[in-house]
CSV table of C-alpha atoms in Angstrom, one decimal:
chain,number,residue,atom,x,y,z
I,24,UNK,CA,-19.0,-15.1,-16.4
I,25,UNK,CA,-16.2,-12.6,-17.3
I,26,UNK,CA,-17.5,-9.9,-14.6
I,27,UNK,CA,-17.7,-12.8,-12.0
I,28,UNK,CA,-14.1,-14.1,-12.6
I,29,UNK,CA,-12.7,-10.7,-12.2
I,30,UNK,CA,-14.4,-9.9,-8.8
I,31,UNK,CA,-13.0,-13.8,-8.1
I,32,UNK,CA,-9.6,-12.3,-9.1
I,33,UNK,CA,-9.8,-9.5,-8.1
I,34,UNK,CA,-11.4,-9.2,-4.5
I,35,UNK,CA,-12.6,-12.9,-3.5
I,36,UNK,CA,-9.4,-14.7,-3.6
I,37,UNK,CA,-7.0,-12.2,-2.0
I,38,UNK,CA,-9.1,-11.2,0.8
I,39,UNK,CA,-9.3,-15.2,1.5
I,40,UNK,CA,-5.7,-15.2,1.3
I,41,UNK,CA,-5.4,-12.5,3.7
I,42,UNK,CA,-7.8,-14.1,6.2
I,43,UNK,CA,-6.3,-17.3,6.0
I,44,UNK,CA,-2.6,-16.2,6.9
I,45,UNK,CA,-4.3,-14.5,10.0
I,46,UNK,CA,-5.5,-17.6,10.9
I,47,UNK,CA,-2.7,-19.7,10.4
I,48,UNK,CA,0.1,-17.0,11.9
I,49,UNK,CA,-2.8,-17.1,15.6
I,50,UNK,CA,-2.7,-20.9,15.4
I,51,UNK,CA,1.0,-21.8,14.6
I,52,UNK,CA,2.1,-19.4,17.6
I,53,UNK,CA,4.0,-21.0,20.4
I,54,UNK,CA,3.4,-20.3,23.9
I,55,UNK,CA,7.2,-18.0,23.3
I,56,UNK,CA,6.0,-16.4,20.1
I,57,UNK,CA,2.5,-15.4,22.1
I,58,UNK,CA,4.0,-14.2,24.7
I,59,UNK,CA,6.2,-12.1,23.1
I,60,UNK,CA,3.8,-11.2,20.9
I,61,UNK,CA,1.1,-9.8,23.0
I,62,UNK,CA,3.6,-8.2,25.2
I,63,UNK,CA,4.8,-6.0,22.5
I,64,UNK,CA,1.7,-4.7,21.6
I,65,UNK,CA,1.0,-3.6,25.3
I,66,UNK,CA,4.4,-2.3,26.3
I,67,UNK,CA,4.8,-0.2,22.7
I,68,UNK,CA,5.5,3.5,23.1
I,69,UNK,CA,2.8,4.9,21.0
I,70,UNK,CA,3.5,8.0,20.6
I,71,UNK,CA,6.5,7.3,17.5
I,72,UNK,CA,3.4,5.7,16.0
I,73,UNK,CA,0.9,8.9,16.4
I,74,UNK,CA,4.4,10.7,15.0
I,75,UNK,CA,4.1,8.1,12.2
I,76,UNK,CA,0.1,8.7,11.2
I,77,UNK,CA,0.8,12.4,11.3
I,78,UNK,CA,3.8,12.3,8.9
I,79,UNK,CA,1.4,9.8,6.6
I,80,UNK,CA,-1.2,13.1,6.8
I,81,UNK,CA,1.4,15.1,5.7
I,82,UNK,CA,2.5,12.6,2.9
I,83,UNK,CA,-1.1,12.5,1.6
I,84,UNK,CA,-1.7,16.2,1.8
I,85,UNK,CA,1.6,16.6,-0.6
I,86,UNK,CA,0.0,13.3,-3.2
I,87,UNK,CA,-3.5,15.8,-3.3
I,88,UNK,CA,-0.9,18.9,-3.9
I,89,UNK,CA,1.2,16.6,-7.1
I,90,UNK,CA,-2.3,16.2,-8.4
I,91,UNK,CA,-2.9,19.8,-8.9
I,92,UNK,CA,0.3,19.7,-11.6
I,93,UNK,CA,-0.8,17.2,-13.8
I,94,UNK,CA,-4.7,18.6,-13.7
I,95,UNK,CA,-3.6,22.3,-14.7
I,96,UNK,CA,-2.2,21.8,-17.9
I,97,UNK,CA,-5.2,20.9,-19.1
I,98,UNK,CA,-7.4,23.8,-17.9
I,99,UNK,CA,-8.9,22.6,-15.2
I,100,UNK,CA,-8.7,24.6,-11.6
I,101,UNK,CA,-9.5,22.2,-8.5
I,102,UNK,CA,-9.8,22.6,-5.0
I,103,UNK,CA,-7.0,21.0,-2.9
I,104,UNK,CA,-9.1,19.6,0.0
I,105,UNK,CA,-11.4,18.5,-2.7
I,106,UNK,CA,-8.4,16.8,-4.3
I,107,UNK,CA,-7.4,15.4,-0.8
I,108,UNK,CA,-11.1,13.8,0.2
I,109,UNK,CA,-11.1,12.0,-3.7
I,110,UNK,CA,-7.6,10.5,-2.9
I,111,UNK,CA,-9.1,9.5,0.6
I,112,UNK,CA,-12.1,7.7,-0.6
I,113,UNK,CA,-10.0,6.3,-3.3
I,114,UNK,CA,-7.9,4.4,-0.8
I,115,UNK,CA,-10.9,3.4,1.4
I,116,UNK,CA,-12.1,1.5,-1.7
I,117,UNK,CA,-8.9,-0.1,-2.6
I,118,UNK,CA,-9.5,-1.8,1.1
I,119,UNK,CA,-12.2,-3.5,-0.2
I,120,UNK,CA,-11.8,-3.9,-4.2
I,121,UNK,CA,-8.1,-3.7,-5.1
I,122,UNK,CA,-7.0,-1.4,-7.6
I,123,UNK,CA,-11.0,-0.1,-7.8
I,124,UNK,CA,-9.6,3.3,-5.9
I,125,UNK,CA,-8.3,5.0,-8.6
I,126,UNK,CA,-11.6,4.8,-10.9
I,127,UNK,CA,-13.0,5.9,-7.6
I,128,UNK,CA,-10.7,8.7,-6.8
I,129,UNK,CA,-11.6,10.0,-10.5
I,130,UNK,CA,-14.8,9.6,-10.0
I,131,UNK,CA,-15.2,11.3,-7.2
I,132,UNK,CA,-13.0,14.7,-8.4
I,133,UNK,CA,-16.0,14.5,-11.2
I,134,UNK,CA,-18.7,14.8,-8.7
I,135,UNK,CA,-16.7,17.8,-6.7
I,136,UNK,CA,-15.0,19.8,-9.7
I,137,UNK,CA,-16.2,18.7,-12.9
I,138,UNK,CA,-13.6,17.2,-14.3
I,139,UNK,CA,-14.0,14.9,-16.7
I,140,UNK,CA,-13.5,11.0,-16.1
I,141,UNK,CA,-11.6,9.9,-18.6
I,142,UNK,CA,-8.9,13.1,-18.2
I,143,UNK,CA,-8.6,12.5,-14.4
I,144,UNK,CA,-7.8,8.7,-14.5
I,145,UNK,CA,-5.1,9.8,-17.0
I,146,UNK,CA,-3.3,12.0,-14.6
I,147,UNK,CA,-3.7,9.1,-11.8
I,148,UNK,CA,-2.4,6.8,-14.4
I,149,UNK,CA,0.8,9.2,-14.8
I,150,UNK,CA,1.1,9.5,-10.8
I,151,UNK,CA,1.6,5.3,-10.5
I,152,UNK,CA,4.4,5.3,-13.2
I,153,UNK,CA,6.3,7.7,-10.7
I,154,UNK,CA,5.5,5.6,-8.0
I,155,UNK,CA,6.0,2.3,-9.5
I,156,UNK,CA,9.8,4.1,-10.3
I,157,UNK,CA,10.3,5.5,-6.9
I,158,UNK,CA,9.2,1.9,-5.8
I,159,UNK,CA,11.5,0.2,-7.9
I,160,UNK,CA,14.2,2.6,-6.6
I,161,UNK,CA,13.6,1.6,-2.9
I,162,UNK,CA,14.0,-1.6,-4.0
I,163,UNK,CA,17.1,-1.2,-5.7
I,164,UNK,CA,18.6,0.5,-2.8
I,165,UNK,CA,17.8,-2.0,-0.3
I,166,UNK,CA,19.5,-4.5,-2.8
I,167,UNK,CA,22.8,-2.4,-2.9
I,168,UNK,CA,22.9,-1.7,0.8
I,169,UNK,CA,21.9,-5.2,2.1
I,170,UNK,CA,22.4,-7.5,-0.8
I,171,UNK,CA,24.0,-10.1,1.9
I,172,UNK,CA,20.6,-9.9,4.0
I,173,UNK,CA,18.2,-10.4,1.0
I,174,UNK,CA,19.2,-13.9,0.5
I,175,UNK,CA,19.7,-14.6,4.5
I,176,UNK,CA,16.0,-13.3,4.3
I,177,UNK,CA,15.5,-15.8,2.3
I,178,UNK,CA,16.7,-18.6,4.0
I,179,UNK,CA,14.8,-17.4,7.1
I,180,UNK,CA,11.4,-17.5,5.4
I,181,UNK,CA,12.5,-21.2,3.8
I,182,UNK,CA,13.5,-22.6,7.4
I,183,UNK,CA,10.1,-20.8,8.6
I,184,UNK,CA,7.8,-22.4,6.7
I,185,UNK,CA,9.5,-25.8,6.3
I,186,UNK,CA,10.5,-26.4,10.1
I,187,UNK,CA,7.8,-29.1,10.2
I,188,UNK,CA,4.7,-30.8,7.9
I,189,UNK,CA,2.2,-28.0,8.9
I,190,UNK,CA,4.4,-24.9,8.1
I,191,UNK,CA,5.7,-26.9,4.7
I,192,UNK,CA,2.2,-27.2,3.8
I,193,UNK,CA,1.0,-23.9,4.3
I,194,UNK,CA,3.9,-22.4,2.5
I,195,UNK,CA,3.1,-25.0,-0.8
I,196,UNK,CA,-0.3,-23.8,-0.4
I,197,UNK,CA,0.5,-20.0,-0.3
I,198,UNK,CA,2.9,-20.2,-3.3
I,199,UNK,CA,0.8,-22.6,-5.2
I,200,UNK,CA,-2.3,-20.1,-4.7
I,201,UNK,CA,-0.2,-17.1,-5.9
I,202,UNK,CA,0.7,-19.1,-8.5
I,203,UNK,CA,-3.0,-20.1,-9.6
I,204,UNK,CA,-3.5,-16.0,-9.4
I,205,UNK,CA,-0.6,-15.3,-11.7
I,206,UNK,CA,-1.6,-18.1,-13.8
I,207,UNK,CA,-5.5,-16.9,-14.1
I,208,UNK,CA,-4.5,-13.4,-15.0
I,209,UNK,CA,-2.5,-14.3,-17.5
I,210,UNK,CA,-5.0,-16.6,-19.0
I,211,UNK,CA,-7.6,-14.2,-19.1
I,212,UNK,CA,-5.3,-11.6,-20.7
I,213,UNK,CA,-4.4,-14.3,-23.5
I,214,UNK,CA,-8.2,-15.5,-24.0
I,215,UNK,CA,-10.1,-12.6,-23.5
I,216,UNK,CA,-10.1,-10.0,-25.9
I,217,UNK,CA,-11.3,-7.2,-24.0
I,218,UNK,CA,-8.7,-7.5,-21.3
I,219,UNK,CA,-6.4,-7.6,-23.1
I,220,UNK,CA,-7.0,-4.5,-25.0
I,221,UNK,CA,-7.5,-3.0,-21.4
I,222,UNK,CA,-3.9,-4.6,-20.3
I,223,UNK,CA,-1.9,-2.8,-23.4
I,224,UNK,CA,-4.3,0.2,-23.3
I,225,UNK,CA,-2.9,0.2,-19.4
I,226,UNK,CA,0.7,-0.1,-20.5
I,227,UNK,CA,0.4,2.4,-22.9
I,228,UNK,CA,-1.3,4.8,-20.7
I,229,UNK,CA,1.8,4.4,-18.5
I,230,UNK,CA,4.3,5.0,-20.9
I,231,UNK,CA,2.2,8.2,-22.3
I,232,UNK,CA,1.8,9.2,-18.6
I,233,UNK,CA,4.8,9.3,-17.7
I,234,UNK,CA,6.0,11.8,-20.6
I,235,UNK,CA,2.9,14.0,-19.8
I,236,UNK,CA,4.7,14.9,-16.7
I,237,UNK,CA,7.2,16.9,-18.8
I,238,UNK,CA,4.6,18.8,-20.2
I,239,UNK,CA,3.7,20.4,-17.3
I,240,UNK,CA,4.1,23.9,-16.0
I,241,UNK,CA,6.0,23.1,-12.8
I,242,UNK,CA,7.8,19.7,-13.7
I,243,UNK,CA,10.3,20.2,-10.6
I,244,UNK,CA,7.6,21.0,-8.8
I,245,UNK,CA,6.2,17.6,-9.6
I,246,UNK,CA,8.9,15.7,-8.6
I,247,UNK,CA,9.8,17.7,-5.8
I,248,UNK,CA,6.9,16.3,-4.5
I,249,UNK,CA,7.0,12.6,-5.2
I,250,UNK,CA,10.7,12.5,-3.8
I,251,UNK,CA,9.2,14.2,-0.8
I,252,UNK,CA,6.1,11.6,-0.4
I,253,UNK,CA,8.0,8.9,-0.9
I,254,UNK,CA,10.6,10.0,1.8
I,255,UNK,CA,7.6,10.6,4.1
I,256,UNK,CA,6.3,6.6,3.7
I,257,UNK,CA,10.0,5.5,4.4
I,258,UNK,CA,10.4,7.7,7.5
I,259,UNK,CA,7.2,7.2,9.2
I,260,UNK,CA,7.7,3.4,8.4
I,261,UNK,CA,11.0,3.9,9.5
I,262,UNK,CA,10.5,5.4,13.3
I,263,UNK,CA,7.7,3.0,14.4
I,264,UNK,CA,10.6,0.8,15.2
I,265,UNK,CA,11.4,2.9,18.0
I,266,UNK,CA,7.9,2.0,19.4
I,267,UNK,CA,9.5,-1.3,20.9
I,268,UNK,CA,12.6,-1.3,22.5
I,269,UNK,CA,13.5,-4.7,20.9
I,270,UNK,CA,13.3,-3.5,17.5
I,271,UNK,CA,15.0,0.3,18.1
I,272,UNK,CA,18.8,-1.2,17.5
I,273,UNK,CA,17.4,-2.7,14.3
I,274,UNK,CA,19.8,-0.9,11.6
I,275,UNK,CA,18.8,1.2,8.9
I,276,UNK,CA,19.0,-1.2,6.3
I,277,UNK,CA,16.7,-3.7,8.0
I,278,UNK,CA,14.1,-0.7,8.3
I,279,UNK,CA,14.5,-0.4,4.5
I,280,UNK,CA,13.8,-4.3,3.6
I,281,UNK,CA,11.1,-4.5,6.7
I,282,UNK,CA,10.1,-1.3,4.2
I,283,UNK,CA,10.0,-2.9,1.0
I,284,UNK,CA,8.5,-6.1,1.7
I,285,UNK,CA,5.6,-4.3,3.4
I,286,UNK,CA,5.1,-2.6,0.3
I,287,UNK,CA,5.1,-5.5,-2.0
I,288,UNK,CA,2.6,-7.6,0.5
I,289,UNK,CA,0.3,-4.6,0.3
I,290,UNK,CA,0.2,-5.5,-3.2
I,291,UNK,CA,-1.0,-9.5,-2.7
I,292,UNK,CA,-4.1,-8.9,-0.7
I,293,UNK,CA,-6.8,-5.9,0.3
I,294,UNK,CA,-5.0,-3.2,2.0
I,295,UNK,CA,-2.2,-6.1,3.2
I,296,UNK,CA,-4.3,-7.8,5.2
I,297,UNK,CA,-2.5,-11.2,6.3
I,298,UNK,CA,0.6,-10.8,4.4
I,299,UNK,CA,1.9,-7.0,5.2
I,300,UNK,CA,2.4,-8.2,9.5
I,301,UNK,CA,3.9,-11.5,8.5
I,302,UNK,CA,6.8,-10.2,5.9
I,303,UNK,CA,7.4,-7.3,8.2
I,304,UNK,CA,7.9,-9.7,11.1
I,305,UNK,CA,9.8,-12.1,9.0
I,306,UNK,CA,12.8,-9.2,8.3
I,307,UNK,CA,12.6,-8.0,11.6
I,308,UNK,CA,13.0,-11.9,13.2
I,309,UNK,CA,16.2,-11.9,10.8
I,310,UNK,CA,17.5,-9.3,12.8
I,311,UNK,CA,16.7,-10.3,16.2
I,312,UNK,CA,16.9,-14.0,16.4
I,313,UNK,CA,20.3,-13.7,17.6
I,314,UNK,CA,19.2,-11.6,20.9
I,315,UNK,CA,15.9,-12.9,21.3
I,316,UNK,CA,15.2,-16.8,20.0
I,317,UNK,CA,12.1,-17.7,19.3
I,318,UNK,CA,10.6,-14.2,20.4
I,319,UNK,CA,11.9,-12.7,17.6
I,320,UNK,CA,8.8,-14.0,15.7
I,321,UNK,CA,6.8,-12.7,17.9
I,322,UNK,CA,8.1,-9.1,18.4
I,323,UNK,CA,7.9,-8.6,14.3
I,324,UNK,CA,5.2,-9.8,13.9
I,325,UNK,CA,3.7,-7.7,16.6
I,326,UNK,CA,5.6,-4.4,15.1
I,327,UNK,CA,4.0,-5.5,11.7
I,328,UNK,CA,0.6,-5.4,13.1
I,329,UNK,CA,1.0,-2.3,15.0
I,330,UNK,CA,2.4,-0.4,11.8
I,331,UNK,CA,-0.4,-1.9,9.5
I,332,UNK,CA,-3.7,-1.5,11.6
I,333,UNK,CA,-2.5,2.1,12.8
I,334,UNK,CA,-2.4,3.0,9.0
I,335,UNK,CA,-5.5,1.2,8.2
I,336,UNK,CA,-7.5,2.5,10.7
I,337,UNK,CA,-6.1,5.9,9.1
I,338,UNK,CA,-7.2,5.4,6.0
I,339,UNK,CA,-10.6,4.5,7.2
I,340,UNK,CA,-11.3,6.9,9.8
I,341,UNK,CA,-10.2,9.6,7.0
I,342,UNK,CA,-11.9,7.9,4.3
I,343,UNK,CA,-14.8,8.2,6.1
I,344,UNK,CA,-14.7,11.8,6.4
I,345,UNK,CA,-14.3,12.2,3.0
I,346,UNK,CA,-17.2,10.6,2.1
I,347,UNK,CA,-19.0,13.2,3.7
I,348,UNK,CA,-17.0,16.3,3.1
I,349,UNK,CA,-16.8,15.8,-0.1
I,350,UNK,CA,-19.0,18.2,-1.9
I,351,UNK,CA,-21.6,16.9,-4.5
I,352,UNK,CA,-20.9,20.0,-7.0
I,353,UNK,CA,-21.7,18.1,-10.1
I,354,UNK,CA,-25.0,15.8,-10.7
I,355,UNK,CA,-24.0,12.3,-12.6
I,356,UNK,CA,-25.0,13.5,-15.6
I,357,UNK,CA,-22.2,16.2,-15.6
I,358,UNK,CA,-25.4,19.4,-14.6
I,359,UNK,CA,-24.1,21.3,-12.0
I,360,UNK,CA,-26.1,21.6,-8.9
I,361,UNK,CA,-28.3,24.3,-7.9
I,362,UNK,CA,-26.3,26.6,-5.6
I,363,UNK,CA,-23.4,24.3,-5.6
I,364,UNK,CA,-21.0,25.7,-8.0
């Protein structure tokens, strides 16, 4: 019962989310919004969004670098390509099972290297607390630098979703269903024991993580590192907007909300699926309502789509290639392999 509400939770509900915004953003469309839409996608100069995949390479090269930091200080020697094809595979099962990649990730530098389980996931666990801060520092900045535009923003995504009794519907439903998640998870971490020891283990792991980072032998290197993969996401985010000459003038600060909202839908369903396109396209409208109507809609959305499926299909044509590159070093019961290592 336990196992089956937490694949519910966990993988059921949000993919179904996901799927159903597809659905309802492909049959709300006006004939304007279509047009505009489809036209986008076939006029876009594709070659800022090959420039964007290539600096997201480069940005996951650096995260299988950081790793190498946290895994030292505690003996243990890795390969970086074997580093980079655990990460890979980690993020091709967070596609599919949220939050799944990082036990896989561990996993996986186990099979390769040898390194134990239980130390691995504790360096991952270390990594997210630096992201979670460089996340919350994005966020922070966008609210300094366009604190009038959050709440405009706002009002957009109000005025969107209640224009008529369809689009009020849907957006009681959506927040309703988020709700019910929230709701659920906090249930089970009141009722249930176990997860609930997991939950404070969790938090406790991130507070212990992120001190561990000190005690490494190259702290600066460390965070040289995060600053630099966390530039990398804004800026190949960032210059995709050049792909469509409706969304080029878009300023800086509407690339860094369009940023952060894509980030935080990522976080809602697998890989973003629904929900990054539509917030991305809901910022950008903000900014181009003025010059373009009811097109606006269109265009982001369409810039949304572009941005997410190019780093999807990313992820899953590298992913892929981890899975077989990866070398099988170690068997599962921690032997090493005959002529392997």
């Amino acid at each position: 019962m336990k196992r089956t509400a937490g694949i519910l939770l966990k993988t059921v509900l949000p993919l179904a989310l996901g799927v159903y915004l597809i659905w309802y953003f492909f049959t709300s469309m006006e004939p304007e919004v279509e047009a505009a839409f489809y036209k986008a996608l076939r006029e876009a100069n594709y070659f800022w969004v090959f420039l964007s995949l290539l600096l997201s390479f480069f940005a996951l090269l650096s995260r299988a670098y950081r790793w190498k930091y946290l895994l030292e200080p505690m003996g243990y020697k890795t390969s970086l390509w074997n580093r980079y094809h655990a990460i890979m595979i980690g993020y091709i099962v967070n596609l599919t099972i949220p939050r799944a990649g990082e036990a896989s990730r561990a996993a996986m530098l186990y099979r390769s290297d040898g390194v134990p389980f239980s130390k691995s996931f504790g360096t991952i666990l270390a990594e997210r607390v630096f992201d979670l801060i460089m996340l919350f520092s994005v966020a922070l900045l966008a609210s300094i630098v366009g604190a009038g535009d959050f709440w405009k923003i706002k009002g957009l995504i109000e005025a969107r979703f209640s224009g008529n009794p369809d689009s009020a519907s849907t957006f009681q439903l959506i927040k309703w269903i988020i709700l019910a998640l929230v709701a659920a998870a906090f249930g089970m971490v009141l009722l249930i024991k176990s997860i609930r020891l997991k939950v404070i283990g969790f938090i406790t792991g991130l507070f212990s993580g992120a001190l561990s980072v000190f005690k490494t032998k190259n702290p600066v290197g460390f965070i040289g590192h995060t600053l630099f993969i966390w530039i990398l996401y804004v800026v190949y985010f960032a210059i995709c907007f050049f792909a469509l000459e409706e969304t080029s003038n878009v300023p800086a600060t509407g690339m860094l909300i369009a940023f952060l909202a894509g980030s935080l839908g990522i976080t809602l369903t697998n890989g973003g699926i629904g929900v990054f396109p539509l917030v991305v396209g809901l910022v950008i409208e903000y900014y181009l309502k003025d010059q373009y109507g009811t097109q606006a809609w269109g265009i982001g959305c369409a810039l949304g789509t572009i941005i997410w499926a190019s780093q999807t299909l990313l992820i899953i044509v590298l992913g892929m290639l981890s899975f077989f590159l990866l070398p099988k070093n170690y068997s599962k019961d921690g032997k090493v392999r005959t002529g392997q290592a």
